[in-house]
CSV table of C-alpha atoms in Angstrom, one decimal:
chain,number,residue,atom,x,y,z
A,219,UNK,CA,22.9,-39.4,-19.3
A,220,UNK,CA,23.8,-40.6,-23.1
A,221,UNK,CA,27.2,-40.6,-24.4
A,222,UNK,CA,27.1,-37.6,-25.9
A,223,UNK,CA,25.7,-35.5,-23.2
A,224,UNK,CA,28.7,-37.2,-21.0
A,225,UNK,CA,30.8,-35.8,-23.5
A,226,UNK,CA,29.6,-32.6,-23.8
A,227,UNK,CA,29.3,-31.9,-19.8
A,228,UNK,CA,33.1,-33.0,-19.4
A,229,UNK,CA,34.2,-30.5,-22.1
A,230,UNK,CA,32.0,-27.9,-21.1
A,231,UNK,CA,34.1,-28.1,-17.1
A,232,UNK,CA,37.2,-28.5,-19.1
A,233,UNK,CA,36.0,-25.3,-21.2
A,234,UNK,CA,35.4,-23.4,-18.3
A,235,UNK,CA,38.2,-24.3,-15.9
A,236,UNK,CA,40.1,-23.2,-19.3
A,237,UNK,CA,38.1,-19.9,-19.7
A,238,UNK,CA,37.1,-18.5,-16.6
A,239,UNK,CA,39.3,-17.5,-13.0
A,240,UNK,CA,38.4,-18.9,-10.5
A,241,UNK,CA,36.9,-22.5,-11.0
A,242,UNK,CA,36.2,-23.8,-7.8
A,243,UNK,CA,32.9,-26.2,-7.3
A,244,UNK,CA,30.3,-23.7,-6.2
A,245,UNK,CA,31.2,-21.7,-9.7
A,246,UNK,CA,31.3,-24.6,-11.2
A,247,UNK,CA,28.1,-26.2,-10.9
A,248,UNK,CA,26.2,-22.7,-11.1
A,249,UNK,CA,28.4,-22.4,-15.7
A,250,UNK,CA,26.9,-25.5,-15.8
A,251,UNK,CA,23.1,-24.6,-14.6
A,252,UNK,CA,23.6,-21.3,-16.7
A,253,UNK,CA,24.8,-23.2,-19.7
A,254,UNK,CA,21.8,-26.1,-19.5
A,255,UNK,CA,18.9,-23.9,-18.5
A,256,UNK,CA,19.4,-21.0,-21.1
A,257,UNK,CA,19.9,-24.0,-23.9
A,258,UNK,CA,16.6,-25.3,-22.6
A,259,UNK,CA,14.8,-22.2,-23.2
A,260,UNK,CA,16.1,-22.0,-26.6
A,261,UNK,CA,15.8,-25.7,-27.5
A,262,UNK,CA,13.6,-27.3,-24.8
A,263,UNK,CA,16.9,-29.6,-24.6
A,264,UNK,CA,19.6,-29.5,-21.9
A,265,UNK,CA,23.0,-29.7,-22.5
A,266,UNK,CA,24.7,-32.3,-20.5
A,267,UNK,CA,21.1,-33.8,-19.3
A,268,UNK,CA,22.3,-33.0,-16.0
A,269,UNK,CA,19.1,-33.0,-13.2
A,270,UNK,CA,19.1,-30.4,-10.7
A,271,UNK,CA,18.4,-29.7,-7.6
A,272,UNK,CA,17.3,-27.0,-4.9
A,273,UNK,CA,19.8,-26.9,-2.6
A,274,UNK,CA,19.9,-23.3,0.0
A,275,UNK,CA,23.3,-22.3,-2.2
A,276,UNK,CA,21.4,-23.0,-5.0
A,277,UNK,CA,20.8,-24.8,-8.0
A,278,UNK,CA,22.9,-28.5,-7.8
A,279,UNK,CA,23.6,-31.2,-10.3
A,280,UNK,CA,23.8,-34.1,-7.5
A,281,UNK,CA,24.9,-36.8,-9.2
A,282,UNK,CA,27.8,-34.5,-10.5
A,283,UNK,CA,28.4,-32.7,-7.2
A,284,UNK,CA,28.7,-36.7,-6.0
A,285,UNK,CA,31.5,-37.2,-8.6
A,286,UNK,CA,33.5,-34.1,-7.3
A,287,UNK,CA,33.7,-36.0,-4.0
A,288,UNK,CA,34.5,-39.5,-5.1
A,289,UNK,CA,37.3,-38.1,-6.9
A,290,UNK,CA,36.6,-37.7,-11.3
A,291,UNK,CA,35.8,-40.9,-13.4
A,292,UNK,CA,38.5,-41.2,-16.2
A,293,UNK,CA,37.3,-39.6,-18.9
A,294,UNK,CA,36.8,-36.7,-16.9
A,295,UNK,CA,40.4,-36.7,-15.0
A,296,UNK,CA,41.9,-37.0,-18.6
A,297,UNK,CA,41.0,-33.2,-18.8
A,298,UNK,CA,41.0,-31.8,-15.6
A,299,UNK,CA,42.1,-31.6,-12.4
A,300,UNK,CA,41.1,-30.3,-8.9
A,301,UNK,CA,43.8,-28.3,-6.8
A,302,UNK,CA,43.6,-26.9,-3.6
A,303,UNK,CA,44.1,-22.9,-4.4
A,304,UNK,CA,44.4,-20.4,-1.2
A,305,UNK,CA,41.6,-17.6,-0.7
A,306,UNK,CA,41.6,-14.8,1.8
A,307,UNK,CA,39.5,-17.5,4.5
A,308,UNK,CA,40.0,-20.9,3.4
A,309,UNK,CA,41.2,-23.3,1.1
A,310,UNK,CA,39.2,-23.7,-2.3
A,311,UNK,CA,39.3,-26.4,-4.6
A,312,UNK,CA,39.9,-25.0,-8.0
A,313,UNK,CA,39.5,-27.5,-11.7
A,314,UNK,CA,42.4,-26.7,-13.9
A,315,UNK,CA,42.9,-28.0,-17.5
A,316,UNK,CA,45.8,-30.5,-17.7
A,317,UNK,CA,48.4,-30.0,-19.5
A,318,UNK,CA,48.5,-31.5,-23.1
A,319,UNK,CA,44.7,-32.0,-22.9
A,320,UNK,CA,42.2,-30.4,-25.4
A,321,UNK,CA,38.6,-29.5,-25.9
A,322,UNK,CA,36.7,-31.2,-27.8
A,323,UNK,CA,34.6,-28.8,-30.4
A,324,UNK,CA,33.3,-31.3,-31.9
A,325,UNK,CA,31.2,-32.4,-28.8
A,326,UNK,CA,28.7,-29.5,-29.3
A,327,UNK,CA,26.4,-27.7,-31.9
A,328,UNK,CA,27.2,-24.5,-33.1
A,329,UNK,CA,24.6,-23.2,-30.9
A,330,UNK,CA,26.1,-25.1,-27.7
A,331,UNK,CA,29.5,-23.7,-28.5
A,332,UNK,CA,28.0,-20.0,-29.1
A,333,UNK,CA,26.1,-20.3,-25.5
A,334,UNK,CA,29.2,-21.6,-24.2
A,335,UNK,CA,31.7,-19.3,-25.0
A,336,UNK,CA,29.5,-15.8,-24.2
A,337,UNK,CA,28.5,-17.9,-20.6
A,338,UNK,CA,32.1,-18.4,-19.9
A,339,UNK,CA,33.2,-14.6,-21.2
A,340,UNK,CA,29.8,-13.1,-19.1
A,341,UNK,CA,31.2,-14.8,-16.0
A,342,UNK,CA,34.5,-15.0,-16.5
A,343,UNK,CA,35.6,-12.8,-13.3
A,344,UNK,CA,32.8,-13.6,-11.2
A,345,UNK,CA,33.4,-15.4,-7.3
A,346,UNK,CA,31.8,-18.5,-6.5
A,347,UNK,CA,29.3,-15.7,-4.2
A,348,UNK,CA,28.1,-13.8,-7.5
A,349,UNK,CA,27.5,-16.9,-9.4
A,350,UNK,CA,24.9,-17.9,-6.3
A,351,UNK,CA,23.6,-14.3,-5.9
A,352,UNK,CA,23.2,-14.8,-10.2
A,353,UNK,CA,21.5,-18.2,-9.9
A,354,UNK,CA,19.1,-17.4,-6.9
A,355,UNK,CA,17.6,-14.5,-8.7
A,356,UNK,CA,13.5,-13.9,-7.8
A,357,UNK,CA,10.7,-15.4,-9.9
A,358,UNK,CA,13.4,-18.1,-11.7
A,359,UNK,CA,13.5,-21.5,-11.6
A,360,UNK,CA,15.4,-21.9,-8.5
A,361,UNK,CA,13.7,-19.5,-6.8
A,362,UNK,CA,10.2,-21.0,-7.8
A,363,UNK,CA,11.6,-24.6,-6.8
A,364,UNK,CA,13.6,-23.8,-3.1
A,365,UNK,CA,10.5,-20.6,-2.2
A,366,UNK,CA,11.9,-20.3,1.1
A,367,UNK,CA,13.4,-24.2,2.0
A,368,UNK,CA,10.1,-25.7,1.5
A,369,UNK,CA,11.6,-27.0,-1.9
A,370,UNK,CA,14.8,-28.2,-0.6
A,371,UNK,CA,16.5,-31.1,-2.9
A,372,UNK,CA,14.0,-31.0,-5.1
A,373,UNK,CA,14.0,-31.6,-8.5
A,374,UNK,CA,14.5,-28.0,-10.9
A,375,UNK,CA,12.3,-28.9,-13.5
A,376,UNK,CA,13.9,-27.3,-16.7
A,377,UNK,CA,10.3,-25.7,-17.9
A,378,UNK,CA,10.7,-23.7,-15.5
A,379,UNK,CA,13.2,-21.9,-17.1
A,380,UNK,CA,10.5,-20.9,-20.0
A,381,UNK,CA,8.3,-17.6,-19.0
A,382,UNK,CA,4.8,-18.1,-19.2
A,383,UNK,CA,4.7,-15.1,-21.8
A,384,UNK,CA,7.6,-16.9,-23.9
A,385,UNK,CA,5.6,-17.2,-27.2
A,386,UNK,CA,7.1,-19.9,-28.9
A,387,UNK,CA,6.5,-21.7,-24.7
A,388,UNK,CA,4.3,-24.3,-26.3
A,389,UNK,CA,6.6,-25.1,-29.1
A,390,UNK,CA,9.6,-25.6,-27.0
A,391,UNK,CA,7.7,-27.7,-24.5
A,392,UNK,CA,6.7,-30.0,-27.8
A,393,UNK,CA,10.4,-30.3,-28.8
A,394,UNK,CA,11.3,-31.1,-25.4
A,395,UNK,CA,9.2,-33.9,-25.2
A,396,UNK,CA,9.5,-35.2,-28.1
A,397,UNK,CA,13.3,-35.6,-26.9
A,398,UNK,CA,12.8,-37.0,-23.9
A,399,UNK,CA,11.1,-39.5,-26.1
A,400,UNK,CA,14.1,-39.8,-28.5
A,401,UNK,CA,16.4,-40.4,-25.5
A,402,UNK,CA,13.9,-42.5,-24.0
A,403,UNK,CA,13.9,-45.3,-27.3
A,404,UNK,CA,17.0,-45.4,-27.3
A,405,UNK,CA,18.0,-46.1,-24.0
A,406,UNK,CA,15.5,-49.2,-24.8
A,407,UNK,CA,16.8,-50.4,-27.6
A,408,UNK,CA,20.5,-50.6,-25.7
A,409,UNK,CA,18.4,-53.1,-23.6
């Protein structure tokens, strides 16, 4: 993950623990694969370069779902906060914003911040249950990845977001490689 994409995933979660009720993990992580899959299939580039995986609740970004458990790195614990919240069953962990912190716009394209905002007004009142039901619809990428547990912790790859009809498919593929190629030389040349 570069710098930037760090960025933008941190104030993407602050964004949503900010805009939408109840922000617990599963919810969570689902805004996030919502957010980076339809930005693929517009761009063929991610937005926090998050990898995902198929997990029976759905899509997961491990390496994320790892840092909810170890407790938030810094820059991350600067915005938010997890806090135990009371449901009808059980306790859930909910991100809140933290007082005096702020989001940083400038983190994102226009087009980021567009995809953003309507992802966090669509879902806004949804339960952690609806965002699974949402993200485990037939014939998508998750779906295509998990088909029936054979696919379990495997790697979502983002193409699979793209519909084999999707006429500008071959054009989004292009960009997306030529990306991962961008990322790629840099990443070397930090070296």
């Amino acid at each position: 993950m570069t710098k930037a994409q760090r960025q933008r995933l941190i104030n993407a979660i602050f964004y949503f623990a900010k805009y939408t009720k109840f922000a617990g993990q599963t919810k969570l992580l689902k805004l996030l694969y919502l957010l980076d899959f339809e930005h693929f299939k517009q761009t063929g580039r991610s937005v926090t370069g998050l990898e995902y995986q198929a997990w029976r609740m759905g899509p997961v970004p491990k390496a994320f779902r790892s840092e909810w458990k170890s407790g938030f790195s810094p820059d991350l614990a600067a915005l938010v906060t997890i806090q135990p919240e009371e449901t009808i069953h059980s306790v859930r962990e909910t991100v809140v914003p933290n007082e005096g912190a702020e989001f940083d716009e400038g983190a994102f394209t226009p087009r980021q911040l567009a995809l953003l905002e309507d992802i966090a007004t669509t879902y806004r009142d949804k339960h952690a249950q609806q965002m699974v039901d949402i993200t485990h619809t037939q014939n998508e990428a998750w779906d295509k990845v998990w088909r029936d547990g054979k696919g379990q912790n495997d790697v979502i790859p983002y193409e699979l977001s793209l519909a084999a009809d999707c006429g500008e498919r071959e054009d989004i593929l292009q960009a997306a490689n030529e990306y991962r190629g961008f990322v790629a030389a840099i990443r070397n040349a930090g070296h």
